[in-house]
Short mmCIF file of C-alpha atoms in Angstrom, two decimals:
data_model
loop_
_atom_site.label_atom_id
_atom_site.label_comp_id
_atom_site.label_asym_id
_atom_site.label_seq_id
_atom_site.Cartn_x
_atom_site.Cartn_y
_atom_site.Cartn_z
CA MET U 1302 -35.48 -45.93 -11.50
CA ALA U 1303 -36.86 -44.33 -14.66
CA CYS U 1304 -37.42 -40.99 -12.88
CA LEU U 1305 -35.54 -39.18 -10.16
CA ARG U 1306 -36.72 -36.29 -7.99
CA LEU U 1307 -34.01 -33.63 -7.73
CA ASN U 1308 -34.72 -30.61 -5.55
CA GLY U 1309 -38.38 -30.94 -6.52
CA TYR U 1310 -37.56 -31.29 -10.23
CA THR U 1311 -38.01 -34.56 -12.13
CA LEU U 1312 -35.30 -36.18 -14.23
CA ASP U 1313 -36.80 -38.71 -16.65
CA LEU U 1314 -33.96 -41.02 -17.62
CA ASP U 1315 -35.99 -42.78 -20.32
CA GLN U 1316 -37.07 -39.58 -22.05
CA ALA U 1317 -33.69 -37.92 -21.36
CA GLN U 1318 -35.50 -34.80 -20.14
CA LEU U 1319 -35.59 -32.61 -17.01
CA PHE U 1320 -38.98 -31.25 -15.86
CA ASP U 1321 -39.60 -28.40 -13.42
CA LEU U 1322 -42.00 -28.24 -10.47
CA HIS U 1323 -44.95 -27.72 -12.83
CA GLY U 1324 -44.06 -30.49 -15.26
CA GLN U 1325 -42.61 -28.10 -17.85
CA ALA U 1326 -39.48 -29.18 -19.72
CA VAL U 1327 -36.27 -27.42 -18.61
CA GLU U 1328 -33.90 -26.52 -21.43
CA LEU U 1329 -30.25 -27.48 -20.96
CA ARG U 1330 -27.36 -27.50 -23.40
CA PRO U 1331 -26.84 -31.03 -24.81
CA GLN U 1332 -23.54 -31.43 -22.96
CA ALA U 1333 -25.01 -30.33 -19.62
CA LEU U 1334 -28.01 -32.65 -20.07
CA ALA U 1335 -25.67 -35.54 -20.93
CA VAL U 1336 -23.69 -34.94 -17.73
CA LEU U 1337 -26.90 -34.83 -15.68
CA LEU U 1338 -28.19 -38.06 -17.25
CA GLU U 1339 -24.92 -39.87 -16.56
CA LEU U 1340 -24.97 -38.71 -12.95
CA GLY U 1341 -28.64 -39.73 -12.73
CA ARG U 1342 -27.97 -43.26 -13.97
CA ARG U 1343 -25.43 -43.63 -11.18
CA HIS U 1344 -27.07 -41.43 -8.55
CA GLY U 1345 -25.80 -41.97 -5.05
CA GLU U 1346 -22.33 -43.02 -6.20
CA LEU U 1347 -19.20 -41.11 -7.07
CA VAL U 1348 -18.75 -40.56 -10.81
CA THR U 1349 -15.20 -39.55 -11.67
CA LYS U 1350 -14.37 -36.67 -13.97
CA ARG U 1351 -12.65 -39.11 -16.31
CA ASP U 1352 -15.78 -41.26 -16.60
CA LEU U 1353 -18.00 -38.23 -17.23
CA SER U 1354 -15.67 -36.85 -19.88
CA ALA U 1355 -15.46 -40.23 -21.61
CA GLN U 1356 -19.26 -40.57 -21.71
CA VAL U 1357 -20.11 -36.99 -22.70
CA TRP U 1358 -17.17 -36.21 -25.00
CA PRO U 1359 -16.13 -39.61 -26.38
CA GLY U 1360 -12.86 -39.51 -28.27
CA VAL U 1361 -12.39 -35.78 -27.59
CA SER U 1362 -9.86 -34.26 -25.21
CA VAL U 1363 -11.49 -31.52 -23.12
CA THR U 1364 -10.36 -29.56 -20.09
CA ASP U 1365 -11.98 -29.89 -16.67
CA ASP U 1366 -13.47 -26.45 -17.22
CA SER U 1367 -15.91 -27.82 -19.81
CA LEU U 1368 -17.24 -30.24 -17.20
CA VAL U 1369 -17.32 -27.54 -14.52
CA GLN U 1370 -19.38 -25.30 -16.81
CA CYS U 1371 -21.90 -28.12 -17.32
CA VAL U 1372 -22.18 -28.66 -13.56
CA VAL U 1373 -22.72 -24.92 -13.02
CA GLU U 1374 -25.56 -24.98 -15.57
CA ILE U 1375 -27.13 -28.06 -13.95
CA ARG U 1376 -27.04 -26.51 -10.49
CA ARG U 1377 -28.53 -23.29 -11.80
CA ALA U 1378 -31.32 -25.21 -13.56
CA LEU U 1379 -32.10 -27.18 -10.39
CA GLY U 1380 -31.84 -24.20 -8.05
CA ASP U 1381 -29.06 -26.09 -6.26
CA THR U 1382 -27.47 -22.98 -4.76
CA ARG U 1383 -26.08 -24.87 -1.76
CA GLN U 1384 -24.65 -27.66 -3.94
CA GLN U 1385 -26.56 -30.33 -2.05
CA VAL U 1386 -27.96 -32.08 -5.14
CA VAL U 1387 -24.82 -32.16 -7.29
CA ARG U 1388 -22.00 -32.48 -4.80
CA THR U 1389 -18.38 -31.90 -5.70
CA MET U 1390 -15.94 -34.54 -4.48
CA PRO U 1391 -12.65 -32.60 -4.55
CA ARG U 1392 -10.10 -33.86 -7.10
CA ARG U 1393 -12.27 -36.89 -7.85
CA GLY U 1394 -15.66 -36.15 -9.42
CA TYR U 1395 -19.32 -35.57 -8.61
CA LEU U 1396 -22.10 -37.23 -6.64
CA LEU U 1397 -25.82 -36.80 -7.43
CA ILE U 1398 -28.18 -36.94 -4.44
CA ALA U 1399 -31.84 -37.60 -5.27
CA ASP U 1400 -34.69 -36.40 -3.03
CA ALA U 1401 -35.78 -38.74 -0.25
CA ALA U 1402 -38.77 -40.90 -1.24
CA GLY U 1403 -41.52 -42.69 0.65
CA THR U 1404 -42.30 -40.11 3.32
CA LYS U 1405 -45.49 -41.17 5.10
CA PRO U 1406 -48.47 -38.79 5.25
CA HIS U 1407 -48.34 -38.84 9.05
CA ASP U 1408 -44.71 -37.78 8.99
CA VAL U 1409 -45.45 -35.04 6.48
CA GLN U 1410 -48.19 -33.71 8.71
CA LYS U 1411 -45.86 -33.57 11.68
CA VAL U 1412 -43.19 -31.80 9.67
CA SER U 1413 -45.79 -29.40 8.31
CA VAL U 1414 -47.06 -28.48 11.77
CA HIS U 1415 -43.50 -28.08 12.99
CA ARG U 1416 -42.56 -25.78 10.10
CA LEU U 1417 -45.70 -23.69 10.42
CA ALA U 1418 -45.13 -23.45 14.15
CA THR U 1419 -41.59 -22.23 13.54
CA ILE U 1420 -42.85 -19.61 11.11
CA LEU U 1421 -45.55 -18.51 13.55
CA VAL U 1422 -43.04 -18.20 16.39
CA THR U 1423 -40.71 -16.17 14.20
CA ALA U 1424 -43.58 -13.96 13.13
CA ALA U 1425 -44.72 -13.57 16.74
CA VAL U 1426 -41.24 -12.45 17.83
CA ALA U 1427 -41.13 -10.06 14.90
CA ILE U 1428 -44.55 -8.62 15.76
CA MET U 1429 -43.42 -8.05 19.35
CA LEU U 1430 -40.48 -6.08 18.00
CA VAL U 1431 -42.83 -4.06 15.82
CA TRP U 1432 -45.03 -3.20 18.81
CA GLN U 1433 -42.00 -2.13 20.81
CA PHE U 1434 -40.09 -0.14 18.21
CA VAL U 1435 -42.12 0.67 15.11
CA LEU U 1436 -45.80 1.28 15.79
CA PRO U 1437 -46.96 4.92 16.09
CA GLY U 1438 -46.95 6.47 19.52
CA ILE U 1439 -44.08 4.33 20.85
CA ALA U 1440 -41.04 5.43 18.88
CA PRO U 1441 -41.74 8.48 16.69
CA GLY U 1442 -38.15 8.62 15.47
CA ARG U 1443 -38.41 5.07 14.10
CA ARG U 1444 -41.73 5.94 12.49
CA GLU U 1445 -40.13 8.82 10.58
CA ALA U 1446 -37.36 6.54 9.35
CA HIS U 1447 -39.98 4.06 8.18
CA ASP U 1448 -41.82 6.73 6.21
CA THR U 1449 -38.64 7.64 4.31
CA MET U 1450 -37.66 4.03 3.59
CA VAL U 1451 -36.36 3.38 0.09
CA ALA U 1452 -36.18 -0.16 -1.28
CA ASP U 1453 -36.54 -2.20 -4.43
CA VAL U 1454 -38.94 -4.97 -3.41
CA ALA U 1455 -41.76 -5.25 -0.87
CA VAL U 1456 -43.23 -8.65 0.01
CA LEU U 1457 -46.87 -8.26 1.01
CA PRO U 1458 -48.47 -10.61 3.57
CA LEU U 1459 -50.07 -13.47 1.67
CA ARG U 1460 -53.86 -13.56 1.60
CA VAL U 1461 -55.05 -16.77 3.28
CA LEU U 1462 -57.94 -18.46 1.50
CA ASN U 1463 -60.42 -20.45 3.60
CA ALA U 1464 -58.72 -19.20 6.74
CA SER U 1465 -61.34 -20.80 8.94
CA ARG U 1466 -60.06 -24.26 8.11
CA GLU U 1467 -57.96 -26.14 10.64
CA ARG U 1468 -54.21 -25.67 10.30
CA SER U 1469 -54.52 -22.80 7.83
CA PRO U 1470 -51.18 -21.21 6.89
CA ASP U 1471 -50.04 -17.88 8.28
CA GLY U 1472 -49.79 -15.25 5.53
CA ASN U 1473 -47.50 -12.98 7.55
CA GLY U 1474 -45.18 -15.87 8.35
CA LEU U 1475 -44.91 -16.95 4.73
CA ALA U 1476 -44.20 -13.39 3.63
CA TYR U 1477 -41.54 -13.13 6.32
CA MET U 1478 -39.88 -16.33 5.04
CA ILE U 1479 -39.92 -15.16 1.41
CA ALA U 1480 -38.61 -11.69 2.30
CA SER U 1481 -35.84 -13.15 4.45
CA GLU U 1482 -34.68 -15.40 1.62
CA LEU U 1483 -34.83 -12.55 -0.91
CA ALA U 1484 -32.80 -10.35 1.45
CA ARG U 1485 -29.91 -12.82 1.22
CA ASN U 1486 -29.38 -11.57 -2.33
CA PRO U 1487 -27.10 -8.53 -1.90
CA ASP U 1488 -28.34 -7.10 -5.19
CA LEU U 1489 -31.90 -6.66 -3.92
CA HIS U 1490 -33.13 -4.17 -1.32
CA ILE U 1491 -36.09 -5.59 0.58
CA VAL U 1492 -38.67 -3.67 2.61
CA SER U 1493 -39.02 -5.15 6.08
CA PRO U 1494 -41.99 -7.56 6.08
CA LEU U 1495 -42.87 -6.12 9.48
CA ALA U 1496 -43.48 -2.76 7.84
CA THR U 1497 -45.54 -4.25 5.00
CA ALA U 1498 -47.62 -6.24 7.51
CA GLU U 1499 -48.31 -3.05 9.45
CA LEU U 1500 -49.36 -1.18 6.30
CA ARG U 1501 -51.46 -4.06 5.01
CA GLY U 1502 -53.21 -4.14 8.37
CA LYS U 1503 -54.41 -0.62 7.69
CA ASN U 1504 -56.21 -1.88 4.58
CA LEU U 1505 -53.92 0.05 2.27
CA SER U 1506 -53.89 -1.02 -1.38
CA PRO U 1507 -50.73 -2.47 -2.96
CA SER U 1508 -50.15 0.77 -4.88
CA GLU U 1509 -50.44 2.79 -1.66
CA ILE U 1510 -47.97 0.46 0.08
CA ALA U 1511 -45.57 0.82 -2.85
CA ALA U 1512 -45.85 4.61 -2.66
CA MET U 1513 -45.19 4.67 1.10
CA THR U 1514 -42.20 2.29 0.99
CA HIS U 1515 -40.87 3.49 -2.40
CA ALA U 1516 -40.77 -0.15 -3.49
CA ARG U 1517 -40.19 -0.60 -7.18
CA TYR U 1518 -41.68 -4.10 -7.21
CA LEU U 1519 -44.28 -5.88 -5.09
CA VAL U 1520 -44.48 -9.60 -4.36
CA ASP U 1521 -48.14 -10.43 -3.77
CA GLY U 1522 -50.05 -13.69 -3.55
CA SER U 1523 -52.33 -16.06 -1.72
CA ALA U 1524 -51.98 -19.29 0.26
CA GLU U 1525 -54.43 -22.09 0.93
CA ARG U 1526 -54.08 -25.33 2.87
CA ARG U 1527 -55.24 -28.41 0.93
CA GLY U 1528 -54.61 -31.58 2.91
CA ASP U 1529 -50.87 -31.98 3.28
CA ARG U 1530 -50.11 -29.38 0.64
CA LEU U 1531 -49.94 -25.62 0.48
CA GLN U 1532 -51.26 -23.99 -2.68
CA LEU U 1533 -49.37 -20.77 -3.36
CA HIS U 1534 -50.29 -18.28 -6.09
CA MET U 1535 -47.57 -15.63 -6.45
CA GLN U 1536 -47.22 -12.48 -8.55
CA LEU U 1537 -44.42 -9.99 -9.10
CA ILE U 1538 -45.92 -6.55 -9.81
CA ASP U 1539 -44.24 -3.47 -11.27
CA SER U 1540 -45.51 -0.71 -8.98
CA GLY U 1541 -44.87 1.94 -11.62
CA ASN U 1542 -47.54 0.69 -14.00
CA ASN U 1543 -49.28 -2.09 -11.99
CA ARG U 1544 -48.17 -4.59 -14.64
CA ILE U 1545 -47.77 -8.23 -13.60
CA VAL U 1546 -44.18 -9.04 -14.48
CA TRP U 1547 -44.35 -12.70 -13.50
CA SER U 1548 -46.81 -15.09 -11.90
CA GLY U 1549 -46.56 -18.68 -10.75
CA ARG U 1550 -48.35 -21.40 -8.82
CA PHE U 1551 -46.74 -23.83 -6.40
CA GLU U 1552 -48.18 -26.76 -4.43
CA PRO U 1553 -45.52 -27.90 -1.98
CA THR U 1554 -45.77 -30.40 0.82
CA ALA U 1555 -43.92 -29.58 4.01
CA GLN U 1556 -41.02 -31.64 2.67
CA ASP U 1557 -41.02 -29.63 -0.55
CA LEU U 1558 -41.35 -26.23 1.11
CA PRO U 1559 -37.61 -25.32 1.22
CA GLU U 1560 -37.12 -26.33 -2.42
CA VAL U 1561 -40.22 -24.47 -3.57
CA THR U 1562 -39.14 -21.40 -1.63
CA GLU U 1563 -35.74 -21.56 -3.33
CA ALA U 1564 -37.40 -21.93 -6.74
CA LEU U 1565 -39.69 -18.99 -5.98
CA ILE U 1566 -36.74 -16.82 -4.98
CA LEU U 1567 -34.86 -17.73 -8.15
CA ARG U 1568 -37.86 -16.96 -10.35
CA ILE U 1569 -38.42 -13.59 -8.69
CA SER U 1570 -34.72 -12.69 -8.94
CA ALA U 1571 -34.56 -13.77 -12.58
CA SER U 1572 -37.70 -11.79 -13.41
CA LEU U 1573 -36.22 -8.70 -11.80
CA GLY U 1574 -33.06 -9.13 -13.82
CA SER U 1575 -34.86 -9.49 -17.13
CA THR U 1576 -37.17 -6.52 -16.56
CA VAL U 1577 -34.90 -3.98 -14.88
CA ARG U 1578 -32.88 -3.39 -18.06
CA GLU U 1579 -36.01 -2.37 -19.97
CA SER U 1580 -37.26 -0.38 -16.96
CA ASP U 1581 -34.00 1.56 -16.85
CA ARG U 1582 -34.29 2.29 -20.54
CA ALA U 1583 -37.81 3.53 -19.89
CA MET U 1584 -36.41 5.79 -17.17
CA LEU U 1585 -33.87 7.08 -19.68
CA ARG U 1586 -36.70 7.90 -22.05
CA LYS U 1587 -38.42 9.83 -19.24
CA ARG U 1588 -35.36 11.99 -18.59
CA ALA U 1589 -36.75 14.94 -20.50
CA PRO U 1590 -34.07 16.77 -22.51
CA THR U 1591 -34.46 20.39 -23.49
CA SER U 1592 -35.02 19.31 -27.08
CA LEU U 1593 -37.29 16.44 -28.11
CA ASP U 1594 -35.17 16.17 -31.24
CA ALA U 1595 -32.12 15.47 -29.08
CA HIS U 1596 -34.07 12.75 -27.29
CA ALA U 1597 -35.06 11.10 -30.59
CA ARG U 1598 -31.48 11.22 -31.89
CA VAL U 1599 -30.13 9.52 -28.75
CA LEU U 1600 -32.67 6.71 -29.03
CA ARG U 1601 -31.79 6.21 -32.69
CA ALA U 1602 -28.07 6.10 -31.88
CA ILE U 1603 -28.63 3.51 -29.14
CA ALA U 1604 -30.44 1.31 -31.65
CA LEU U 1605 -27.54 1.65 -34.10
CA THR U 1606 -24.95 0.58 -31.50
CA ILE U 1607 -26.79 -2.51 -30.21
CA ALA U 1608 -25.65 -4.57 -33.22
CA PRO U 1609 -22.91 -2.26 -34.52
CA SER U 1610 -21.69 -1.96 -38.08
CA ALA U 1611 -19.06 0.47 -39.35
CA GLU U 1612 -21.65 2.54 -41.19
CA GLY U 1613 -24.11 2.38 -38.30
CA LEU U 1614 -21.51 3.55 -35.78
CA ARG U 1615 -20.53 6.51 -37.97
CA GLU U 1616 -24.19 7.43 -38.30
CA ALA U 1617 -24.67 7.06 -34.52
CA ARG U 1618 -21.78 9.42 -33.89
CA GLN U 1619 -23.32 12.05 -36.18
CA GLU U 1620 -26.71 11.72 -34.46
CA LEU U 1621 -25.16 12.08 -31.00
CA GLU U 1622 -22.95 15.03 -31.91
CA GLN U 1623 -26.08 16.78 -33.13
CA ALA U 1624 -27.90 15.79 -29.91
CA VAL U 1625 -25.27 17.36 -27.63
CA ARG U 1626 -25.37 20.55 -29.73
CA LEU U 1627 -29.14 20.68 -29.29
CA ASP U 1628 -28.95 19.93 -25.53
CA PRO U 1629 -25.46 20.26 -23.98
CA ASN U 1630 -26.75 19.15 -20.55
CA TYR U 1631 -28.36 15.86 -21.62
CA ALA U 1632 -26.21 13.18 -19.93
CA PRO U 1633 -27.33 10.16 -22.03
CA ALA U 1634 -26.27 11.96 -25.21
CA TRP U 1635 -22.73 12.50 -23.92
CA ALA U 1636 -22.43 8.95 -22.57
CA HIS U 1637 -23.47 7.30 -25.83
CA LEU U 1638 -21.38 9.70 -27.89
CA GLY U 1639 -18.32 8.53 -25.97
CA GLN U 1640 -19.35 4.92 -26.53
CA ALA U 1641 -19.81 5.40 -30.28
CA LYS U 1642 -16.39 7.03 -30.57
CA THR U 1643 -14.81 4.22 -28.55
CA LEU U 1644 -16.29 1.52 -30.80
CA LEU U 1645 -15.14 3.42 -33.90
CA ILE U 1646 -11.63 3.78 -32.47
CA PHE U 1647 -11.22 0.16 -31.40
CA GLY U 1648 -12.74 -1.11 -34.65
CA HIS U 1649 -10.73 1.25 -36.91
CA HIS U 1650 -14.00 2.21 -38.61
CA ASP U 1651 -13.46 5.98 -38.88
CA PRO U 1652 -10.36 7.42 -40.56
CA GLY U 1653 -10.90 10.61 -38.61
CA LEU U 1654 -10.48 8.86 -35.25
CA GLY U 1655 -7.43 7.08 -33.82
CA ARG U 1656 -6.09 5.84 -30.50
CA GLN U 1657 -5.01 9.39 -29.72
CA ASP U 1658 -8.72 10.32 -29.60
CA LEU U 1659 -9.63 7.78 -26.93
CA PRO U 1660 -9.06 10.22 -24.01
CA ARG U 1661 -11.57 12.59 -25.63
CA ALA U 1662 -14.13 9.77 -25.94
CA ILE U 1663 -13.63 8.86 -22.29
CA ALA U 1664 -13.94 12.54 -21.33
CA ASP U 1665 -17.35 12.63 -23.05
CA ILE U 1666 -18.58 9.76 -20.86
CA GLU U 1667 -17.04 11.28 -17.72
CA HIS U 1668 -18.92 14.48 -18.55
CA ALA U 1669 -22.13 12.41 -18.56
CA THR U 1670 -21.33 11.01 -15.08
CA ALA U 1671 -20.78 14.58 -13.86
CA LEU U 1672 -24.12 15.72 -15.29
CA ASP U 1673 -25.99 12.74 -13.82
CA PRO U 1674 -23.92 10.73 -11.29
CA LEU U 1675 -26.78 8.27 -10.67
CA LEU U 1676 -27.18 7.05 -14.25
CA ALA U 1677 -25.80 3.50 -14.13
CA SER U 1678 -25.48 3.19 -17.90
CA SER U 1679 -22.93 6.04 -17.99
CA TRP U 1680 -20.66 4.24 -15.54
CA ARG U 1681 -21.06 1.02 -17.51
CA LEU U 1682 -20.07 2.74 -20.76
CA LEU U 1683 -17.15 4.40 -18.98
CA SER U 1684 -15.85 1.01 -17.85
CA ILE U 1685 -16.06 -0.31 -21.42
CA ALA U 1686 -14.32 2.75 -22.87
CA ILE U 1687 -11.34 2.73 -20.50
CA ASP U 1688 -8.30 1.07 -22.08
CA SER U 1689 -8.02 -1.95 -19.80
CA SER U 1690 -4.45 -2.64 -20.87
CA GLN U 1691 -3.47 0.73 -19.39
CA ALA U 1692 -5.87 1.14 -16.45
CA PRO U 1693 -7.62 -2.17 -15.63
CA GLU U 1694 -8.50 -1.23 -12.05
CA ALA U 1695 -10.14 2.02 -13.18
CA ALA U 1696 -12.33 0.00 -15.52
CA VAL U 1697 -13.26 -2.36 -12.66
CA ARG U 1698 -14.16 0.54 -10.36
CA ALA U 1699 -16.43 2.12 -12.98
CA ALA U 1700 -18.19 -1.22 -13.59
CA GLU U 1701 -18.60 -1.78 -9.85
CA ARG U 1702 -20.23 1.64 -9.61
CA ALA U 1703 -22.62 0.63 -12.40
CA THR U 1704 -23.62 -2.54 -10.53
CA GLU U 1705 -24.14 -0.53 -7.33
CA LEU U 1706 -26.50 1.87 -9.10
CA GLY U 1707 -28.18 -0.78 -11.22
CA PRO U 1708 -27.73 -4.17 -9.52
CA GLY U 1709 -30.60 -5.75 -11.41
CA ASP U 1710 -29.35 -4.87 -14.91
CA PRO U 1711 -27.48 -7.81 -16.47
CA ASP U 1712 -25.59 -5.45 -18.80
CA ASN U 1713 -23.82 -3.92 -15.80
CA TRP U 1714 -22.63 -7.35 -14.66
CA VAL U 1715 -21.37 -8.12 -18.16
CA ALA U 1716 -19.34 -4.90 -18.09
CA LEU U 1717 -17.94 -5.93 -14.71
CA ALA U 1718 -17.06 -9.36 -16.11
CA VAL U 1719 -15.14 -7.76 -18.99
CA ALA U 1720 -13.26 -5.40 -16.68
CA GLN U 1721 -12.36 -8.18 -14.24
CA HIS U 1722 -11.24 -10.39 -17.13
CA HIS U 1723 -8.94 -7.64 -18.40
CA ALA U 1724 -7.62 -7.14 -14.87
CA GLY U 1725 -6.67 -10.83 -14.68
CA ARG U 1726 -9.48 -11.88 -12.32
CA THR U 1727 -10.80 -14.66 -14.52
CA GLN U 1728 -12.81 -16.59 -11.93
CA ALA U 1729 -14.54 -13.44 -10.65
CA ALA U 1730 -15.28 -12.49 -14.26
CA ILE U 1731 -16.88 -15.87 -14.96
CA GLU U 1732 -19.07 -15.56 -11.86
CA ALA U 1733 -20.21 -12.04 -12.82
CA PHE U 1734 -21.00 -13.18 -16.36
CA GLU U 1735 -22.93 -16.23 -15.13
CA LYS U 1736 -25.07 -13.91 -13.00
CA ALA U 1737 -25.78 -11.77 -16.06
CA ILE U 1738 -26.82 -14.63 -18.34
CA SER U 1739 -28.96 -16.24 -15.63
CA TRP U 1740 -30.91 -12.97 -15.36
CA SER U 1741 -31.19 -12.28 -19.09
CA PRO U 1742 -33.26 -14.82 -21.04
CA LEU U 1743 -32.58 -12.99 -24.33
CA HIS U 1744 -28.88 -12.31 -24.73
CA PRO U 1745 -27.84 -9.14 -26.61
CA PRO U 1746 -25.24 -9.62 -29.39
CA ASN U 1747 -22.34 -8.32 -27.30
CA TYR U 1748 -22.74 -11.15 -24.78
CA ALA U 1749 -21.31 -13.59 -27.30
CA VAL U 1750 -17.97 -11.81 -27.51
CA VAL U 1751 -17.67 -11.75 -23.71
CA ALA U 1752 -18.47 -15.47 -23.54
CA ALA U 1753 -15.89 -16.16 -26.25
CA ARG U 1754 -13.22 -14.19 -24.37
CA LEU U 1755 -13.88 -15.95 -21.08
CA ARG U 1756 -13.99 -19.44 -22.60
CA TYR U 1757 -10.75 -18.80 -24.50
CA SER U 1758 -9.02 -17.43 -21.41
CA VAL U 1759 -9.56 -20.75 -19.57
CA GLN U 1760 -8.50 -22.70 -22.69
CA ASP U 1761 -11.99 -24.01 -23.40
CA TYR U 1762 -11.40 -23.57 -27.12
CA GLU U 1763 -14.41 -25.61 -28.24
CA ASN U 1764 -16.88 -23.27 -26.54
CA ALA U 1765 -14.77 -20.22 -27.42
CA LEU U 1766 -15.11 -21.30 -31.06
CA ARG U 1767 -18.89 -21.64 -30.71
CA PHE U 1768 -19.39 -18.25 -29.06
CA ALA U 1769 -16.95 -16.51 -31.42
CA ARG U 1770 -18.87 -17.89 -34.40
CA GLU U 1771 -22.08 -16.49 -32.93
CA CYS U 1772 -20.32 -13.17 -32.39
CA VAL U 1773 -19.08 -13.08 -36.01
CA ASP U 1774 -22.60 -13.77 -37.26
CA ARG U 1775 -24.36 -11.24 -35.03
CA THR U 1776 -21.76 -8.43 -34.91
CA PRO U 1777 -19.62 -8.75 -38.05
CA ALA U 1778 -18.07 -5.32 -37.49
CA LEU U 1779 -16.16 -6.44 -34.39
CA GLY U 1780 -12.64 -7.58 -35.25
CA VAL U 1781 -12.17 -9.29 -31.89
CA CYS U 1782 -14.81 -11.87 -32.82
CA LYS U 1783 -12.97 -12.83 -35.99
CA ALA U 1784 -9.64 -12.96 -34.16
CA ILE U 1785 -10.91 -15.31 -31.42
CA TRP U 1786 -12.76 -17.46 -33.97
CA LEU U 1787 -9.65 -17.93 -36.15
CA SER U 1788 -7.40 -18.66 -33.18
CA SER U 1789 -9.94 -21.10 -31.72
CA LEU U 1790 -10.06 -22.92 -35.06
CA VAL U 1791 -6.30 -23.30 -34.97
CA ARG U 1792 -6.27 -24.54 -31.37
CA THR U 1793 -9.03 -27.10 -31.97
CA GLY U 1794 -7.11 -28.67 -34.82
CA HIS U 1795 -8.82 -26.85 -37.71
CA ALA U 1796 -5.91 -24.73 -38.92
CA PHE U 1797 -6.67 -25.60 -42.55
CA GLU U 1798 -10.18 -24.18 -42.19
CA ALA U 1799 -8.77 -21.01 -40.62
CA GLU U 1800 -6.31 -20.59 -43.50
CA ALA U 1801 -9.12 -21.05 -46.01
CA ALA U 1802 -11.29 -18.42 -44.27
CA TRP U 1803 -8.49 -15.87 -43.87
CA PRO U 1804 -8.57 -14.22 -47.35
CA THR U 1805 -12.33 -13.67 -47.24
CA LEU U 1806 -12.24 -12.19 -43.73
CA VAL U 1807 -9.36 -9.86 -44.58
CA GLY U 1808 -11.13 -8.80 -47.76
CA ALA U 1809 -14.19 -7.80 -45.74
CA ALA U 1810 -12.15 -6.26 -42.88
CA PRO U 1811 -8.65 -5.13 -44.02
CA SER U 1812 -7.86 -3.99 -40.46
CA LEU U 1813 -7.51 -7.68 -39.56
CA GLN U 1814 -4.09 -7.61 -41.25
CA THR U 1815 -2.70 -5.48 -38.42
CA TYR U 1816 -5.11 -6.46 -35.64
CA ARG U 1817 -3.56 -7.00 -32.18
CA MET U 1818 -5.54 -8.52 -29.31
CA THR U 1819 -6.18 -6.43 -26.21
CA PRO U 1820 -5.36 -6.16 -23.39
CA TYR U 1821 -1.84 -6.39 -24.81
CA ASN U 1822 0.72 -8.92 -23.57
CA THR U 1823 -1.77 -11.02 -21.62
CA PRO U 1824 -1.58 -14.82 -22.12
CA MET U 1825 -4.75 -14.72 -24.20
CA ALA U 1826 -3.54 -11.82 -26.34
CA LEU U 1827 -0.19 -13.49 -26.97
CA SER U 1828 -1.90 -16.74 -28.04
CA VAL U 1829 -4.34 -15.03 -30.40
CA ASP U 1830 -1.65 -12.78 -31.91
CA GLU U 1831 0.62 -15.79 -32.43
CA ASP U 1832 -2.07 -17.62 -34.40
CA LEU U 1833 -3.00 -14.53 -36.44
CA ASP U 1834 0.68 -13.98 -37.33
CA LYS U 1835 0.87 -17.57 -38.61
CA LEU U 1836 -2.25 -17.02 -40.72
CA ARG U 1837 -0.79 -13.79 -42.14
CA LYS U 1838 2.39 -15.59 -43.15
CA SER U 1839 0.41 -18.43 -44.65
CA GLY U 1840 -1.76 -15.96 -46.58
CA THR U 1841 1.34 -14.14 -47.87
CA ARG U 1842 2.89 -17.42 -49.08
CA ALA U 1843 -0.36 -18.38 -50.82
CA MET U 1844 -0.48 -15.04 -52.66
CA ALA U 1845 3.17 -15.37 -53.69
CA GLN U 1846 2.47 -18.76 -55.23
#
């Protein structure tokens, strides 16, 4: 077969390309695509890890983790959350299961009627519960609770086009299905679709429904029956400014409905992740300080710390110190001041700051959490500032608090990944980081250093080398990037290249001569420090000659 259907996606073996439900090409890393193509050529049969490694990395010795990472990326691309398309055969390999083909129209129609009937029954039961417990005049106490409901997302009943046609879909039932699937994500808070159906029945506008439910985002759309297919038009709307964050069109058959629902859920979740960070920054901008000058200085300092340099960090510190003098009660100013100091201390970029000043930097961020306990970014910065070699669990707790307050912000999950990594919970760290990168289509510079750390910690030195190189290029002020890059070169058999690069790197960053990897005395730190010590000795011998 030249093409395979995988969870509604299409794998074209001739073109060596994966296409989504709308025929758009899906981007995969070359290694992940190579693994998928090899599984596709032998779909339905077990492909051993050894065979996959030999085909994808010929002549190169790689760990199982490289293959596992590719499989994770493939499953994420296919929306294979239940691992039913790419199945793991423990201790042996992987099995690719293509979608069933050749379903007859008559069978599809029967399945369609059955599914719609199930949805209608579910909706009917739900409506009965509404009449008994929610509607006005029956349970006033419940009505008051409904009016004070706070949630992130509300799924509105879908508008049914050409509703007079036979076997038209049920808009309430479809909304109920989408909301139920979204509610399985613990990071999202979903308004009950029963409540939204009740409000929509009163002819309230989407903005009025958002105001009554306190929903930050609305999922709105329409459904129309066309033969054996449903045509769904969906939108994700920011209720704060009525901006359409994301829109999509789907045309599933009954057989495709579960896969399309899964794809829809993933797209909505990913859109929330990519927009919440900017929304939170907008909220930060709306937190009016006493002085507009203090506000402007904080924003400038944030910009300087996104891709930090030694000079930029020193300038950021000056801006933030002036901001807290102008407005001592402005929490963001204190939080980012502590962050700037921490980066200067760890990077040895300010002769006036040393490790003895770290408690003061942490105290600045803690002061921000006291001024505004609900500002997720302060807890995130606190987690990053805490010396994980001394108090790893404290760093984890602060990051967990950040994810509780801002579950849709990928930056909070990256901070949690770093804290868990430092606490020795490597697998949990990898999972938290994968969630962050799946929600953030544009990765900030600091993501590269986290990826390099995690890849190195599981001895995937090839990918650690790649991410560390990206980190060196994008954030040259960070010594950790150079340290991981040099050590990864050594451990991938390129020690000569590392020795050649050493004098230039030390010339640009003299602190590399005494750099020690943190958290101290961990397996990763010992490995990196061992390689750096060898390079120092080699550099000393070269100078002596």
